[in-house]
PDB file of C-alpha atoms in Angstrom:
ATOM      1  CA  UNK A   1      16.641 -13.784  13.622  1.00  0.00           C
ATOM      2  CA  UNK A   2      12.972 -14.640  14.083  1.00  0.00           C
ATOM      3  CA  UNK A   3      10.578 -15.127  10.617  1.00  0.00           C
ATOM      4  CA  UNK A   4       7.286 -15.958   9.937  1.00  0.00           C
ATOM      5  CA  UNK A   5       6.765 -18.241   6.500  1.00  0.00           C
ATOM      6  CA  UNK A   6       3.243 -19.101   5.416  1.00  0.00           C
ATOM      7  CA  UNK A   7       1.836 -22.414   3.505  1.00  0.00           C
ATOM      8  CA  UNK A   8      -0.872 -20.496   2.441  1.00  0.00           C
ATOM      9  CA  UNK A   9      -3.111 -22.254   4.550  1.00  0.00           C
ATOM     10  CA  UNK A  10      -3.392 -19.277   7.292  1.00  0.00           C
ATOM     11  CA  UNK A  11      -0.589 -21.061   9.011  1.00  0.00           C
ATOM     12  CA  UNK A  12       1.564 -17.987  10.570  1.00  0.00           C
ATOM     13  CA  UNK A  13       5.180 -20.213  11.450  1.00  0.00           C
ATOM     14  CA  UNK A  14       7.862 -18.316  13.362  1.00  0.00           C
ATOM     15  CA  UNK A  15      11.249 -19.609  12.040  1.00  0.00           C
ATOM     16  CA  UNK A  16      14.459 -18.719  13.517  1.00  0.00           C
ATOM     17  CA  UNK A  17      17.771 -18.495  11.028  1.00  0.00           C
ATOM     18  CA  UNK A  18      20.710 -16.492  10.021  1.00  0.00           C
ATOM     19  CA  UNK A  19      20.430 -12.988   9.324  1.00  0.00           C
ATOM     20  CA  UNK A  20      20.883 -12.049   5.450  1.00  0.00           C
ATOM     21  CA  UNK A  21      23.521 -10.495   4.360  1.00  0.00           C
ATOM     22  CA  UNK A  22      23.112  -7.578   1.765  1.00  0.00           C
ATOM     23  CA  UNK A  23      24.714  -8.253  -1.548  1.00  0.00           C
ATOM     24  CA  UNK A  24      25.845  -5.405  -3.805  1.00  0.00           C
ATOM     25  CA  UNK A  25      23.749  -2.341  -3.927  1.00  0.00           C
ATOM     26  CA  UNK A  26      21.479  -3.510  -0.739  1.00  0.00           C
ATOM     27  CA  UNK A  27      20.856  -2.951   3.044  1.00  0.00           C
ATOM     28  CA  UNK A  28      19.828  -4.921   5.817  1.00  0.00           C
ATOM     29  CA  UNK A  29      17.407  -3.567   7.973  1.00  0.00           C
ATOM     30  CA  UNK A  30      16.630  -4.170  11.705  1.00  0.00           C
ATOM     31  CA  UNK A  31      13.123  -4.234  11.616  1.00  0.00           C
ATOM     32  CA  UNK A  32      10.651  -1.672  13.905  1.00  0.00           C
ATOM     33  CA  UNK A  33       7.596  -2.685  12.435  1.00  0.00           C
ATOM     34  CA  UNK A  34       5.598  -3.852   9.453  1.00  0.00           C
ATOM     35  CA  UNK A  35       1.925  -3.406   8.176  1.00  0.00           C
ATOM     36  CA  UNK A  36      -0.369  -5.574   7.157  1.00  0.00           C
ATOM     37  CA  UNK A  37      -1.890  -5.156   3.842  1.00  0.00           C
ATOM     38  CA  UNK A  38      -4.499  -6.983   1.637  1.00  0.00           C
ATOM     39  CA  UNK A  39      -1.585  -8.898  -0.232  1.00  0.00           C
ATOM     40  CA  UNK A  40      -0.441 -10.131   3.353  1.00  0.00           C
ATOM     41  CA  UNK A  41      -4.230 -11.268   4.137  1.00  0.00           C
ATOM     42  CA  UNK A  42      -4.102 -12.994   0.421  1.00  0.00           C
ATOM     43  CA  UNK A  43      -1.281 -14.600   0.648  1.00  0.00           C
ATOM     44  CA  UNK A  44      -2.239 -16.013   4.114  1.00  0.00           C
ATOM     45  CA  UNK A  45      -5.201 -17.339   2.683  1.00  0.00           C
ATOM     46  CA  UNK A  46      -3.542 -19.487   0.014  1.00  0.00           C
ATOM     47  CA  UNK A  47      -4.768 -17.183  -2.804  1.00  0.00           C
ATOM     48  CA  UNK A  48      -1.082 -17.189  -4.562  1.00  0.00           C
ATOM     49  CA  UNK A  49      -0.595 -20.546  -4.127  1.00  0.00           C
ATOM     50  CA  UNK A  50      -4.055 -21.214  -6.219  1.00  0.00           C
ATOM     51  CA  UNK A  51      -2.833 -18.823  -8.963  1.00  0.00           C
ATOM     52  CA  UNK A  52       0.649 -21.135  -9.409  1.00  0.00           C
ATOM     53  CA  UNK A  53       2.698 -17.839  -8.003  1.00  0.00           C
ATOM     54  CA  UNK A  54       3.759 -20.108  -5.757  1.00  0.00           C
ATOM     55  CA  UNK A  55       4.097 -24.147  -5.788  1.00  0.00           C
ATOM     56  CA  UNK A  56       1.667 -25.943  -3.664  1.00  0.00           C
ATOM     57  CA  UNK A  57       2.956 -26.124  -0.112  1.00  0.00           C
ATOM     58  CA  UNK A  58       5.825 -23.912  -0.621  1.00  0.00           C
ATOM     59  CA  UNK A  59       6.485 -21.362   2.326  1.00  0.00           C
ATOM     60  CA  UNK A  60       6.693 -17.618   1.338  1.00  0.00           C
ATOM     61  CA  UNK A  61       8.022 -14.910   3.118  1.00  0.00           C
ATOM     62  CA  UNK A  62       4.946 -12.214   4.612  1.00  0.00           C
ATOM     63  CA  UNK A  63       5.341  -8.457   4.719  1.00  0.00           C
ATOM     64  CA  UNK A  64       6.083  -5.565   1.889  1.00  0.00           C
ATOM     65  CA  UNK A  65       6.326  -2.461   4.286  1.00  0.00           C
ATOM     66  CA  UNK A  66       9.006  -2.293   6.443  1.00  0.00           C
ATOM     67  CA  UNK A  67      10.600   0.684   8.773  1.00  0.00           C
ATOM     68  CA  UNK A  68      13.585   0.261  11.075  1.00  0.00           C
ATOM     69  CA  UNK A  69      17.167   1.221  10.831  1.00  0.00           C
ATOM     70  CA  UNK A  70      19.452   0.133   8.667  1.00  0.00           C
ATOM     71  CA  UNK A  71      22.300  -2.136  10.613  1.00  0.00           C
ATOM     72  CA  UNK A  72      24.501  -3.538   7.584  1.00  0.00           C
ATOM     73  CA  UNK A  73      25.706  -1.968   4.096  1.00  0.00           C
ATOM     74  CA  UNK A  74      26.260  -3.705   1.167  1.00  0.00           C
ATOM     75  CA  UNK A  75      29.304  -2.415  -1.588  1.00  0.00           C
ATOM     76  CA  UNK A  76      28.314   0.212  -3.739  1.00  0.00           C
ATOM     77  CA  UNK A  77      25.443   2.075  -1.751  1.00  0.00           C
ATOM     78  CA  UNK A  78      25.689   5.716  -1.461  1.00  0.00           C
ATOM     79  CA  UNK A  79      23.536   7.917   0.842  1.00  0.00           C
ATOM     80  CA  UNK A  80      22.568   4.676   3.718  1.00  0.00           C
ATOM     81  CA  UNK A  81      25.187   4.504   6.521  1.00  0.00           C
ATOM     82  CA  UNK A  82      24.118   1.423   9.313  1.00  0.00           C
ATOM     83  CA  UNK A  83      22.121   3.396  12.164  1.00  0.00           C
ATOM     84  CA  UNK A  84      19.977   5.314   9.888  1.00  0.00           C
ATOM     85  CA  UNK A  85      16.381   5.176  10.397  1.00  0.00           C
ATOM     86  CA  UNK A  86      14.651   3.933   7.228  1.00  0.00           C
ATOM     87  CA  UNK A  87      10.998   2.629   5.649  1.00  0.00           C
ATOM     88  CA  UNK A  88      11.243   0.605   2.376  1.00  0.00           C
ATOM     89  CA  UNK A  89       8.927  -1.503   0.349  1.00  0.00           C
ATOM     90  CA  UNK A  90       9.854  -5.088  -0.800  1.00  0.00           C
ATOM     91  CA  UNK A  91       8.290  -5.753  -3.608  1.00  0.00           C
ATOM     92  CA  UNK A  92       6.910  -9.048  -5.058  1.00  0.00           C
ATOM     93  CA  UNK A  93       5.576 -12.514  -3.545  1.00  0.00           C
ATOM     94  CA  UNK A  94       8.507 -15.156  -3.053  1.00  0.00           C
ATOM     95  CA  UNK A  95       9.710 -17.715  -1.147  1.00  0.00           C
ATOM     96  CA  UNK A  96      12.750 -14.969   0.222  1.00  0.00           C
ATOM     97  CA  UNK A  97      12.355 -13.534   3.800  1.00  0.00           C
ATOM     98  CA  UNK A  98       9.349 -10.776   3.912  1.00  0.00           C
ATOM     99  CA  UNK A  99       9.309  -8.298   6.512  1.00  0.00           C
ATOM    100  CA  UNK A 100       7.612  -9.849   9.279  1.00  0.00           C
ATOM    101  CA  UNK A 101      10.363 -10.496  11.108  1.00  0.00           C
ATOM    102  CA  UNK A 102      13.335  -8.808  12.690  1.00  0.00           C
ATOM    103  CA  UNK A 103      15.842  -7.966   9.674  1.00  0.00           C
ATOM    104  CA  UNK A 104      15.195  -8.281   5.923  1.00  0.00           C
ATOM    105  CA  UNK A 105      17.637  -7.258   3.146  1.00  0.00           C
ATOM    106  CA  UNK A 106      16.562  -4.337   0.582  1.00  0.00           C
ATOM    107  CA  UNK A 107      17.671  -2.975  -2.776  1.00  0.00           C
ATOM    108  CA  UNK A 108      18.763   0.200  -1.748  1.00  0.00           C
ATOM    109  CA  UNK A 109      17.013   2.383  -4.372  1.00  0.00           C
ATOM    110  CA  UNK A 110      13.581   0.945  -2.640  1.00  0.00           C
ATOM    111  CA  UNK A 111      14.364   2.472   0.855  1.00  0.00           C
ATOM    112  CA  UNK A 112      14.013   6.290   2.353  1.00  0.00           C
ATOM    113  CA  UNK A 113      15.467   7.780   4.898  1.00  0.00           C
ATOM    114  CA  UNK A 114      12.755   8.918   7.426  1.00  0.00           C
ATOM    115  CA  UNK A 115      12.259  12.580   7.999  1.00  0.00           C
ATOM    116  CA  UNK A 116      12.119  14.476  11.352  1.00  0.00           C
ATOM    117  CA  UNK A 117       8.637  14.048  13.239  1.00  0.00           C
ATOM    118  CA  UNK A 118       7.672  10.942  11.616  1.00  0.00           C
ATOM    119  CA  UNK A 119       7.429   8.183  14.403  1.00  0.00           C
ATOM    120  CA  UNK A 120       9.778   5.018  13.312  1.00  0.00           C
ATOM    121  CA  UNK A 121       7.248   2.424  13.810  1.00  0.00           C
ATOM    122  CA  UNK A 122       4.459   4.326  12.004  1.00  0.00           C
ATOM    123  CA  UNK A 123       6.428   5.031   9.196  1.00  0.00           C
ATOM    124  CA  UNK A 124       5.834   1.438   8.535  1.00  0.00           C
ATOM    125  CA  UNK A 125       2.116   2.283   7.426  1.00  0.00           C
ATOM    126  CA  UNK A 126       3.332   4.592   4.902  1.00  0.00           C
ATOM    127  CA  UNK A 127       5.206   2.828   1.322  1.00  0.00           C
ATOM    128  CA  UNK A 128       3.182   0.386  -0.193  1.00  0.00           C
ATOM    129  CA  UNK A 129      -0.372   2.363  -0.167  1.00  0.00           C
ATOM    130  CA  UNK A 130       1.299   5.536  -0.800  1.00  0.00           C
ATOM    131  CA  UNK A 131       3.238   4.598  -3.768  1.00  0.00           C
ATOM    132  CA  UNK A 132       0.572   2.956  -5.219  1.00  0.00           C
ATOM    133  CA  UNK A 133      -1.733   5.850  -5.051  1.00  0.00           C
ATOM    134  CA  UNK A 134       0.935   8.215  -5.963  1.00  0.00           C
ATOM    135  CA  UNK A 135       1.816   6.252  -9.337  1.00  0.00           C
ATOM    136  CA  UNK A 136      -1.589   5.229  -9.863  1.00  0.00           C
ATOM    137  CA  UNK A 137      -2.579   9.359  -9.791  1.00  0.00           C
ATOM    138  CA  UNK A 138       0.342   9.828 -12.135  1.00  0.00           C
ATOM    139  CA  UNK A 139      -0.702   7.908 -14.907  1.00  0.00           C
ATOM    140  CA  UNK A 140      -4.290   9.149 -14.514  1.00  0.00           C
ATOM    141  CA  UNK A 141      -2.487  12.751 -15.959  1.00  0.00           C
ATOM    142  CA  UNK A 142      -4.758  14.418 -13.139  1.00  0.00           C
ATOM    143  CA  UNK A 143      -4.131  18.043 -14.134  1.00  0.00           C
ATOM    144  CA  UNK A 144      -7.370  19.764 -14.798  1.00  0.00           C
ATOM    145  CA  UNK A 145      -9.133  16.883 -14.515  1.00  0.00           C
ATOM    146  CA  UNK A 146     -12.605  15.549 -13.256  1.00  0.00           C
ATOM    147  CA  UNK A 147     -11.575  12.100 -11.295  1.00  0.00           C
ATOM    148  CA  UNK A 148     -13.787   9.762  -9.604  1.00  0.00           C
ATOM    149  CA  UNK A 149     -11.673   8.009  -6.366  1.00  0.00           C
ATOM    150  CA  UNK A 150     -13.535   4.496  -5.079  1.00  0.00           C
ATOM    151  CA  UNK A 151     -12.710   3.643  -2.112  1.00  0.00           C
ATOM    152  CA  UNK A 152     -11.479   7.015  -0.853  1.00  0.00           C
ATOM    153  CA  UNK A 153     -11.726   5.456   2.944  1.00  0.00           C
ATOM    154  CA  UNK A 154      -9.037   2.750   2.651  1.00  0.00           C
ATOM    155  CA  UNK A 155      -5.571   2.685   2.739  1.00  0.00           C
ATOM    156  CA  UNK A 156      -5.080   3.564  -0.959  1.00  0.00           C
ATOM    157  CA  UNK A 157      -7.639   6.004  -1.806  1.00  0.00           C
ATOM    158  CA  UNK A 158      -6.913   7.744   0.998  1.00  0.00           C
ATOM    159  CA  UNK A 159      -3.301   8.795  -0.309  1.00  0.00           C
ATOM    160  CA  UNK A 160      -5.245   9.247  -3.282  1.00  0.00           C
ATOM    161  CA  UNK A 161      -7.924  12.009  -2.876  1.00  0.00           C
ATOM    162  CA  UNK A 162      -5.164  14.278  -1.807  1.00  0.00           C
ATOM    163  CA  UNK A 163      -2.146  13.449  -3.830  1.00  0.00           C
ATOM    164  CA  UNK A 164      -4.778  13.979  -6.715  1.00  0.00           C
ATOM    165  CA  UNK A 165      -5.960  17.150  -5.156  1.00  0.00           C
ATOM    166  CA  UNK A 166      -2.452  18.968  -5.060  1.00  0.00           C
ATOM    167  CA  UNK A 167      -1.476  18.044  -8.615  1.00  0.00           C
ATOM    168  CA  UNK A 168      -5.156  19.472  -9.930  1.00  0.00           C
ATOM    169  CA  UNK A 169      -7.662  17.487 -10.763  1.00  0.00           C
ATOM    170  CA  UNK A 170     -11.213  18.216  -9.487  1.00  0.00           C
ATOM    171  CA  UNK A 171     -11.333  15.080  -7.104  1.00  0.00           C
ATOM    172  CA  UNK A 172     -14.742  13.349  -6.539  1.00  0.00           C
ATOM    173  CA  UNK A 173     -14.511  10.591  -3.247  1.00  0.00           C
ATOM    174  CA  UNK A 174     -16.369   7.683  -2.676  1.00  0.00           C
ATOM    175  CA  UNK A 175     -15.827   6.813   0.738  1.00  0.00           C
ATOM    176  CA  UNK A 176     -17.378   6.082   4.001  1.00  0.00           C
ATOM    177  CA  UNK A 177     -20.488   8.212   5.863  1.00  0.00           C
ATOM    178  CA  UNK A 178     -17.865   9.143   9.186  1.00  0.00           C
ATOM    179  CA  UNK A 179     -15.117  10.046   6.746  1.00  0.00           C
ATOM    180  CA  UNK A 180     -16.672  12.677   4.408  1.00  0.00           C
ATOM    181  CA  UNK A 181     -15.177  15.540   6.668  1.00  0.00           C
ATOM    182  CA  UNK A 182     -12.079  14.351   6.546  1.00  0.00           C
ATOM    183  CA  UNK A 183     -12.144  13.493   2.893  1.00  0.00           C
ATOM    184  CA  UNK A 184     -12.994  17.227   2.125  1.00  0.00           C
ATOM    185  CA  UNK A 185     -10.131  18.001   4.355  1.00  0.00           C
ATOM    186  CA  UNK A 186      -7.710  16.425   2.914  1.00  0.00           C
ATOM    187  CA  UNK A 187      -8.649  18.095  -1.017  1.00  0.00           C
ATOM    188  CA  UNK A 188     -12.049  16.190  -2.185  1.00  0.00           C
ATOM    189  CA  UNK A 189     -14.237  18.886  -3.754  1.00  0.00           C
ATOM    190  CA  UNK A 190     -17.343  15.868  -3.001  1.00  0.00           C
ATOM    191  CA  UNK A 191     -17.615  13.431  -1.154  1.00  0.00           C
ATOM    192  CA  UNK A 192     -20.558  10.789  -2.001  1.00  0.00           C
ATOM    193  CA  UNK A 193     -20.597   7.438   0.181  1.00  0.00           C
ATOM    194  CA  UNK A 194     -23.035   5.715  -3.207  1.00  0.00           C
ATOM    195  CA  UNK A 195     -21.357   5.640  -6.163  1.00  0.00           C
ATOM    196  CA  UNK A 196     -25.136   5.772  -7.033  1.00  0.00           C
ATOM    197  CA  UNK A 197     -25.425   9.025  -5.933  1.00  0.00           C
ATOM    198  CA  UNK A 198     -23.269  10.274  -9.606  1.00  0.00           C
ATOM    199  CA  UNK A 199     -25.531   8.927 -12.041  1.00  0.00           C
ATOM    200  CA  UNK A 200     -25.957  11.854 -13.644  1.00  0.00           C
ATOM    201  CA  UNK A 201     -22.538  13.051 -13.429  1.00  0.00           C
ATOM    202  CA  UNK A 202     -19.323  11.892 -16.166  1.00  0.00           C
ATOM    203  CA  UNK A 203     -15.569  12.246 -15.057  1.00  0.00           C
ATOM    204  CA  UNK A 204     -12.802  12.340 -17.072  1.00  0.00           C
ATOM    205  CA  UNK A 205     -11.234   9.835 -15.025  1.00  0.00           C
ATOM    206  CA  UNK A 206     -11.972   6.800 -12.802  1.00  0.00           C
ATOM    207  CA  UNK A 207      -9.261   5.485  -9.799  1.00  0.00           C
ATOM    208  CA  UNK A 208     -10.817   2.069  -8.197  1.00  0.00           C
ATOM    209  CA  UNK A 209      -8.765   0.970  -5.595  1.00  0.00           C
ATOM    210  CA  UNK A 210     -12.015  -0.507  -3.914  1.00  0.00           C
ATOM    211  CA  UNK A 211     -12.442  -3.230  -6.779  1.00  0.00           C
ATOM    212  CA  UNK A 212     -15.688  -1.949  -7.941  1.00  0.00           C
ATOM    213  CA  UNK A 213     -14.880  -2.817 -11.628  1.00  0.00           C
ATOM    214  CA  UNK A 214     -17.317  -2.440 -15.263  1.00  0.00           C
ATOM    215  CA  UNK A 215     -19.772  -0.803 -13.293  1.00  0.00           C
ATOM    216  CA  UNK A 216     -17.904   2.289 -13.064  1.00  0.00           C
ATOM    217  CA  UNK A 217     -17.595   2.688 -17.168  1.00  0.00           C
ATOM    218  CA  UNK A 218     -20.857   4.207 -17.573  1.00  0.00           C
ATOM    219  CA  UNK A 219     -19.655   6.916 -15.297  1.00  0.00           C
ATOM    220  CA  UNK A 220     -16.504   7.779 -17.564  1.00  0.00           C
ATOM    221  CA  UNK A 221     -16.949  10.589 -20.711  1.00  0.00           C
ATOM    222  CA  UNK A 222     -16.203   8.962 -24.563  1.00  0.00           C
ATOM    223  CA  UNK A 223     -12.395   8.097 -24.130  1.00  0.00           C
ATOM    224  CA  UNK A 224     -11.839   8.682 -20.272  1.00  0.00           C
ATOM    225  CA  UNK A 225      -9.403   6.502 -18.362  1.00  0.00           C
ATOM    226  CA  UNK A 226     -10.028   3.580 -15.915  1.00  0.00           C
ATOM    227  CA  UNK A 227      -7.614   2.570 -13.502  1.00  0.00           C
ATOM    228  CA  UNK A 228      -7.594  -0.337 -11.084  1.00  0.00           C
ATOM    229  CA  UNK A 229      -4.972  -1.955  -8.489  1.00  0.00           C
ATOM    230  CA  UNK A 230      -5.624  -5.354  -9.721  1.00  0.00           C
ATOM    231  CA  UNK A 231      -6.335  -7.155 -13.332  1.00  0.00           C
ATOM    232  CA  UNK A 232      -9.396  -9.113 -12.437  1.00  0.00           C
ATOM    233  CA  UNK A 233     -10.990  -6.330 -11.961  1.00  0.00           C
ATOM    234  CA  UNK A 234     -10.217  -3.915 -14.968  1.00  0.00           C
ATOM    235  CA  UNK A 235     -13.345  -3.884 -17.392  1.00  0.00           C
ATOM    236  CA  UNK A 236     -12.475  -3.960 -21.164  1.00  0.00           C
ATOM    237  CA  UNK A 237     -12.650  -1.250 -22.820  1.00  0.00           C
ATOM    238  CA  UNK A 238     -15.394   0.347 -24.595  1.00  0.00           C
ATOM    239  CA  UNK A 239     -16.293   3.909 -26.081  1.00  0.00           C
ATOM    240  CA  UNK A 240     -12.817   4.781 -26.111  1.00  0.00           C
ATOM    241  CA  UNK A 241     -11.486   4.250 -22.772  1.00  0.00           C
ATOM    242  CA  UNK A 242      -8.413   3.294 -21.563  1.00  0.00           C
ATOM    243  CA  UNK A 243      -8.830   0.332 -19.348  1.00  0.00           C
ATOM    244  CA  UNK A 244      -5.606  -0.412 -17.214  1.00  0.00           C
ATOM    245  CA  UNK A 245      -4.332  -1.517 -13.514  1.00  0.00           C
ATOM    246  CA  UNK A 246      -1.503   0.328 -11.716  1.00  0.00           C
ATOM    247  CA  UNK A 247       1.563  -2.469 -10.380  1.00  0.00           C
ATOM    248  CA  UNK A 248       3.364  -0.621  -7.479  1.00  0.00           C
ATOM    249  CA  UNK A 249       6.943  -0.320  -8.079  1.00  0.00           C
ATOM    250  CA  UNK A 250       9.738   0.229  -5.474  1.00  0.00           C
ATOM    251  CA  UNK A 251      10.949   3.547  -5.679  1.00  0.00           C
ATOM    252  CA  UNK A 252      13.178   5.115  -2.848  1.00  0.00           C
ATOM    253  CA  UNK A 253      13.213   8.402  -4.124  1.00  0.00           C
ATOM    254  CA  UNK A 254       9.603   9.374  -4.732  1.00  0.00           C
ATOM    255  CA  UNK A 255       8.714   7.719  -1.028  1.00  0.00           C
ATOM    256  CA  UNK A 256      11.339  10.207   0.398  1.00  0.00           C
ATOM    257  CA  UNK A 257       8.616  12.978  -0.406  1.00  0.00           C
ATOM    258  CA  UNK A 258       5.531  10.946   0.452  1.00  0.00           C
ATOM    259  CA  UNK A 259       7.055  10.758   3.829  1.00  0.00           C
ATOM    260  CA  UNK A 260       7.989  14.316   4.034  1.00  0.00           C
ATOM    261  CA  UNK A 261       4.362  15.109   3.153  1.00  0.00           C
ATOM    262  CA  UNK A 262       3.265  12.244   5.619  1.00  0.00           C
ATOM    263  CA  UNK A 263       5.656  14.000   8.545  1.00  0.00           C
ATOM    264  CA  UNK A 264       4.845  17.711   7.686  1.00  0.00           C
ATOM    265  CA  UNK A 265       0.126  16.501   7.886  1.00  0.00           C
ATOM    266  CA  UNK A 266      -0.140  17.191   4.055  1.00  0.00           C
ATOM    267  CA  UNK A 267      -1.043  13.767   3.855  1.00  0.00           C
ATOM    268  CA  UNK A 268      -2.900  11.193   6.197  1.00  0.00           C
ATOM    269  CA  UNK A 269      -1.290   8.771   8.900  1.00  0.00           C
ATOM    270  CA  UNK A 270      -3.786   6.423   9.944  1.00  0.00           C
ATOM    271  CA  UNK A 271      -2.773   3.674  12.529  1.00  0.00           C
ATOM    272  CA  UNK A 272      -5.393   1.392  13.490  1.00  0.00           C
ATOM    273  CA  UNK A 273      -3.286  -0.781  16.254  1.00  0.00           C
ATOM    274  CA  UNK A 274      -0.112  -2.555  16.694  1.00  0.00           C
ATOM    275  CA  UNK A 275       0.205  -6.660  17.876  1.00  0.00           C
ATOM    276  CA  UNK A 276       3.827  -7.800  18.780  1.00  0.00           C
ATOM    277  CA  UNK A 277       5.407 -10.712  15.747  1.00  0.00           C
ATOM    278  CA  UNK A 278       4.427 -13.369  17.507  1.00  0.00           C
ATOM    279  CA  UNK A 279       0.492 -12.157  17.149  1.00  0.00           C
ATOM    280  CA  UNK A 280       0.108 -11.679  13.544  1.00  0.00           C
ATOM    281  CA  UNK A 281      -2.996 -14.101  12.929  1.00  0.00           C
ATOM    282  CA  UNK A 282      -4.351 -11.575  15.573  1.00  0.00           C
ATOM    283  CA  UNK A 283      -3.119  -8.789  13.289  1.00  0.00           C
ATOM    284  CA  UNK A 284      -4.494 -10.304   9.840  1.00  0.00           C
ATOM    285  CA  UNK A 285      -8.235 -11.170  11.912  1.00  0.00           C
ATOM    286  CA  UNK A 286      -8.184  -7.468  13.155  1.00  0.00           C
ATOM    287  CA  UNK A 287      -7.455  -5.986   9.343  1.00  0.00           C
ATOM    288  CA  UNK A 288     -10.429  -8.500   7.772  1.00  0.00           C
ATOM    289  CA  UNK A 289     -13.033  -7.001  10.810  1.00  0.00           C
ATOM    290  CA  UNK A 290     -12.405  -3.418   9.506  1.00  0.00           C
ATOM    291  CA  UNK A 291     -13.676  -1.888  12.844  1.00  0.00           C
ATOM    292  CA  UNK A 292     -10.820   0.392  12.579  1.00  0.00           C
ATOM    293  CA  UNK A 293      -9.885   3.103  10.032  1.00  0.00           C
ATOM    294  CA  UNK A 294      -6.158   2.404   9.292  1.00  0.00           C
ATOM    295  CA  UNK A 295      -3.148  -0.225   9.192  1.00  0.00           C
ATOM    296  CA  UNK A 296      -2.041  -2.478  11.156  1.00  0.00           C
ATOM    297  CA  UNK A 297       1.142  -2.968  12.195  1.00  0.00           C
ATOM    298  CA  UNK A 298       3.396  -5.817  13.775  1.00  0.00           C
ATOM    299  CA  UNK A 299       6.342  -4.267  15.665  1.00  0.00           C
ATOM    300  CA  UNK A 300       9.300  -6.197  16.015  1.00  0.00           C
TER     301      UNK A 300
END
């Protein structure tokens, strides 16, 4: 089976070896497609490799989204039979085998079975942002609440705004001028494209996906909540507030539903372009322009 490894030098090497084998409690999955994502672009660009994650020069395995079917059982799975059509998320940077290529072995409990309607390449755009937003919503307690989404445009605010939206808070996007209808569509009550614009507004709650950081405190009420997708950029805390940054975690279960809302239009499906494996530089240099709303994907 075909692979791409990375030095973290933007080096995109196609490697050809054995197949894995699922161990206890996992599948192996022939591969449809993967997306690209900002940890794909990161790791690419070396950025684990500077923070020790990984030893210099080491090769490490591209790819956390994966759909495709699964083609090999390990003992003790229940539910996952080989020819059922599947997404996953593989969690965590390593040197194992990501999924850019054409099979990779899952834990069971991180992989869905795809509903009716959902195409089984697209499906592929679907775990890792979803999850993310829907845990990161979650832990924000949104019921009730006034929350302030950054970055309501990209891949994870986009799950956001409307995941928020059905489990009641009062949802306040960020996001880009040519997206504001469909930010209102999909559950935003406003839809600002400065967070300048709220100066004189407070929210119980802040969800910063985009990065945006300390600046955003001043918009949160005496003991609000702050939470970001990576620890660089959560502020410490002041006047109360609960400063904190979501970690995705592989869940099988809970992306079952996301996809079910995903299939059913409750939530968005944005595809931006597919490149075949062998064209993933391509891929990554198409995902940094940002021309496009929407992932990428590779399709095996």
């Amino acid at each position: 089976m075909r692979t791409i490894l990375t030095t973290g030098t933007d080096d995109f090497t196609i490697i050809d070896r054995e197949a894995p084998e699922p161990r206890a409690g996992e599948v192996r999955i022939r591969v449809a497609a993967a997306s690209v994502n900002p940890v794909d672009v990161g790791a690419a660009h070396g950025v684990f490799h500077r923070m020790g994650v990984i030893p210099a020069g080491a090769a490490v395995g591209l790819g956390w989204d994966v759909s495709g079917v699964v083609d090999a059982v390990g003992p003790d799975v229940a539910g996952l039979t080989t020819g059922t059509a599947v997404a996953g998320l593989r969690h965590g940077i390593g040197p194992d085998i990501g999924t850019y290529g054409e099979a990779v072995v899952l834990p069971a409990n991180a992989v869905a079975r795809l509903p009716r309607g959902l195409d089984p390449a697209d499906a592929a755009a679907v775990p890792l942002i979803a999850l993310t937003a829907s845990q990161a919503i979650d832990l924000l307690n949104p019921g009730g609440r006034r929350l302030l989404i950054v970055g309501a445009s990209g891949g994870v605010g986009g799950y956001a705004v409307p995941l928020a939206a059905q489990r009641g808070a009062t949802v306040t996007a960020v996001g880009k001028r040519g997206d504001v209808e469909n930010l209102i569509h999909h559950g935003a009550d406003t839809v600002v494209t400065d967070v300048a614009e709220l100066t004189d507004r407070r929210f119980d709650a802040v969800f910063d996906p985009a990065g945006a950081g300390a600046g955003l405190l001043d918009l949160l009420v005496d003991g609000g909540h702050y939470l970001g997708t990576a620890p660089r950029n959560a502020p410490a805390p002041v006047r109360g507030i609960t400063s904190g940054w979501i970690e995705v975690r592989a869940d099988g279960a809970e992306l079952a539903g996301l996809l079910t809302e995903v299939a059913a239009g409750r939530l968005p499906l944005r595809i931006a372009g597919d490149f075949a494996l062998d064209e993933a530089a391509k891929a990554h240099q198409a995902f940094e322009d940002k021309s496009i709303p929407g992932r990428w994907l590779l399709r095996i």
